[in-house]
Amino acid sequence: MEKASYLDFIIEVIRRSDKQEGFKVLPRRGSSSGHLAG
């Protein structure tokens, strides 16, 4: 996947989760923070 498309996808997902209930949708931080840490 191209980087631009990937970022667009991430932004879309974040927007959707934000509309639903913020970041509660994400799994426990401890297990998945590795991917999301900046």
Short mmCIF file of N, CA and C in Angstrom, two decimals:
data_model
loop_
_atom_site.label_atom_id
_atom_site.label_comp_id
_atom_site.label_asym_id
_atom_site.label_seq_id
_atom_site.Cartn_x
_atom_site.Cartn_y
_atom_site.Cartn_z
N MET A 1 0.85 -1.20 0.00
CA MET A 1 0.00 0.00 0.00
C MET A 1 0.88 1.25 0.00
N GLU A 2 0.50 2.23 -0.78
CA GLU A 2 1.28 3.47 -0.79
C GLU A 2 1.12 4.20 0.53
N LYS A 3 2.12 4.98 0.87
CA LYS A 3 2.09 5.68 2.15
C LYS A 3 0.88 6.62 2.22
N ALA A 4 0.63 7.35 1.13
CA ALA A 4 -0.49 8.30 1.12
C ALA A 4 -1.81 7.58 1.36
N SER A 5 -2.01 6.48 0.65
CA SER A 5 -3.26 5.73 0.81
C SER A 5 -3.38 5.21 2.23
N TYR A 6 -2.24 4.75 2.77
CA TYR A 6 -2.23 4.21 4.13
C TYR A 6 -2.64 5.29 5.12
N LEU A 7 -2.07 6.49 4.97
CA LEU A 7 -2.40 7.58 5.89
C LEU A 7 -3.87 7.96 5.75
N ASP A 8 -4.37 8.01 4.53
CA ASP A 8 -5.79 8.32 4.33
C ASP A 8 -6.66 7.31 5.05
N PHE A 9 -6.26 6.04 4.94
CA PHE A 9 -7.02 4.97 5.59
C PHE A 9 -7.01 5.16 7.10
N ILE A 10 -5.85 5.45 7.66
CA ILE A 10 -5.73 5.65 9.11
C ILE A 10 -6.61 6.82 9.56
N ILE A 11 -6.55 7.92 8.81
CA ILE A 11 -7.34 9.10 9.16
C ILE A 11 -8.83 8.76 9.14
N GLU A 12 -9.24 8.02 8.12
CA GLU A 12 -10.65 7.63 8.01
C GLU A 12 -11.07 6.80 9.21
N VAL A 13 -10.24 5.84 9.58
CA VAL A 13 -10.55 4.98 10.73
C VAL A 13 -10.65 5.81 12.00
N ILE A 14 -9.71 6.74 12.17
CA ILE A 14 -9.71 7.57 13.38
C ILE A 14 -10.98 8.42 13.42
N ARG A 15 -11.36 8.98 12.28
CA ARG A 15 -12.57 9.80 12.25
C ARG A 15 -13.79 8.98 12.65
N ARG A 16 -13.88 7.76 12.11
CA ARG A 16 -15.04 6.91 12.42
C ARG A 16 -15.07 6.57 13.90
N SER A 17 -13.93 6.16 14.44
CA SER A 17 -13.91 5.78 15.85
C SER A 17 -14.22 7.00 16.71
N ASP A 18 -13.75 8.18 16.27
CA ASP A 18 -13.99 9.40 17.01
C ASP A 18 -15.48 9.69 17.08
N LYS A 19 -16.18 9.45 15.97
CA LYS A 19 -17.62 9.69 15.96
C LYS A 19 -18.33 8.71 16.90
N GLN A 20 -17.90 7.46 16.91
CA GLN A 20 -18.58 6.45 17.71
C GLN A 20 -18.34 6.68 19.20
N GLU A 21 -17.12 6.43 19.66
CA GLU A 21 -16.85 6.69 21.08
C GLU A 21 -15.37 6.88 21.32
N GLY A 22 -14.80 7.86 20.63
CA GLY A 22 -13.40 8.17 20.85
C GLY A 22 -12.52 6.97 20.64
N PHE A 23 -11.55 6.80 21.51
CA PHE A 23 -10.58 5.73 21.30
C PHE A 23 -10.85 4.53 22.19
N LYS A 24 -12.05 4.45 22.75
CA LYS A 24 -12.41 3.26 23.51
C LYS A 24 -12.47 2.05 22.59
N VAL A 25 -12.61 2.30 21.28
CA VAL A 25 -12.74 1.22 20.32
C VAL A 25 -11.45 0.41 20.25
N LEU A 26 -10.32 1.10 20.51
CA LEU A 26 -9.04 0.40 20.42
C LEU A 26 -8.90 -0.63 21.54
N PRO A 27 -8.13 -1.67 21.27
CA PRO A 27 -7.86 -2.67 22.31
C PRO A 27 -7.00 -2.09 23.43
N ARG A 28 -6.72 -2.90 24.43
CA ARG A 28 -5.92 -2.42 25.56
C ARG A 28 -4.63 -1.80 25.07
N ARG A 29 -4.29 -0.65 25.64
CA ARG A 29 -3.10 0.07 25.21
C ARG A 29 -1.85 -0.79 25.35
N GLY A 30 -1.75 -1.50 26.44
CA GLY A 30 -0.53 -2.26 26.73
C GLY A 30 -0.12 -3.16 25.59
N SER A 31 -1.09 -3.84 24.97
CA SER A 31 -0.74 -4.84 23.96
C SER A 31 -0.46 -4.22 22.60
N SER A 32 -1.09 -3.10 22.26
CA SER A 32 -0.99 -2.61 20.89
C SER A 32 -0.30 -1.26 20.77
N SER A 33 0.20 -0.70 21.86
CA SER A 33 0.80 0.63 21.77
C SER A 33 2.03 0.62 20.86
N GLY A 34 2.62 -0.54 20.64
CA GLY A 34 3.82 -0.63 19.80
C GLY A 34 3.57 -0.09 18.41
N HIS A 35 2.41 -0.43 17.82
CA HIS A 35 2.14 0.01 16.45
C HIS A 35 1.89 1.51 16.40
N LEU A 36 1.22 2.03 17.42
CA LEU A 36 0.72 3.39 17.34
C LEU A 36 1.70 4.41 17.91
N ALA A 37 2.68 3.97 18.69
CA ALA A 37 3.60 4.92 19.30
C ALA A 37 4.33 5.71 18.22
N GLY A 38 4.42 7.04 18.40
CA GLY A 38 5.04 7.87 17.40
C GLY A 38 6.51 8.08 17.62
#
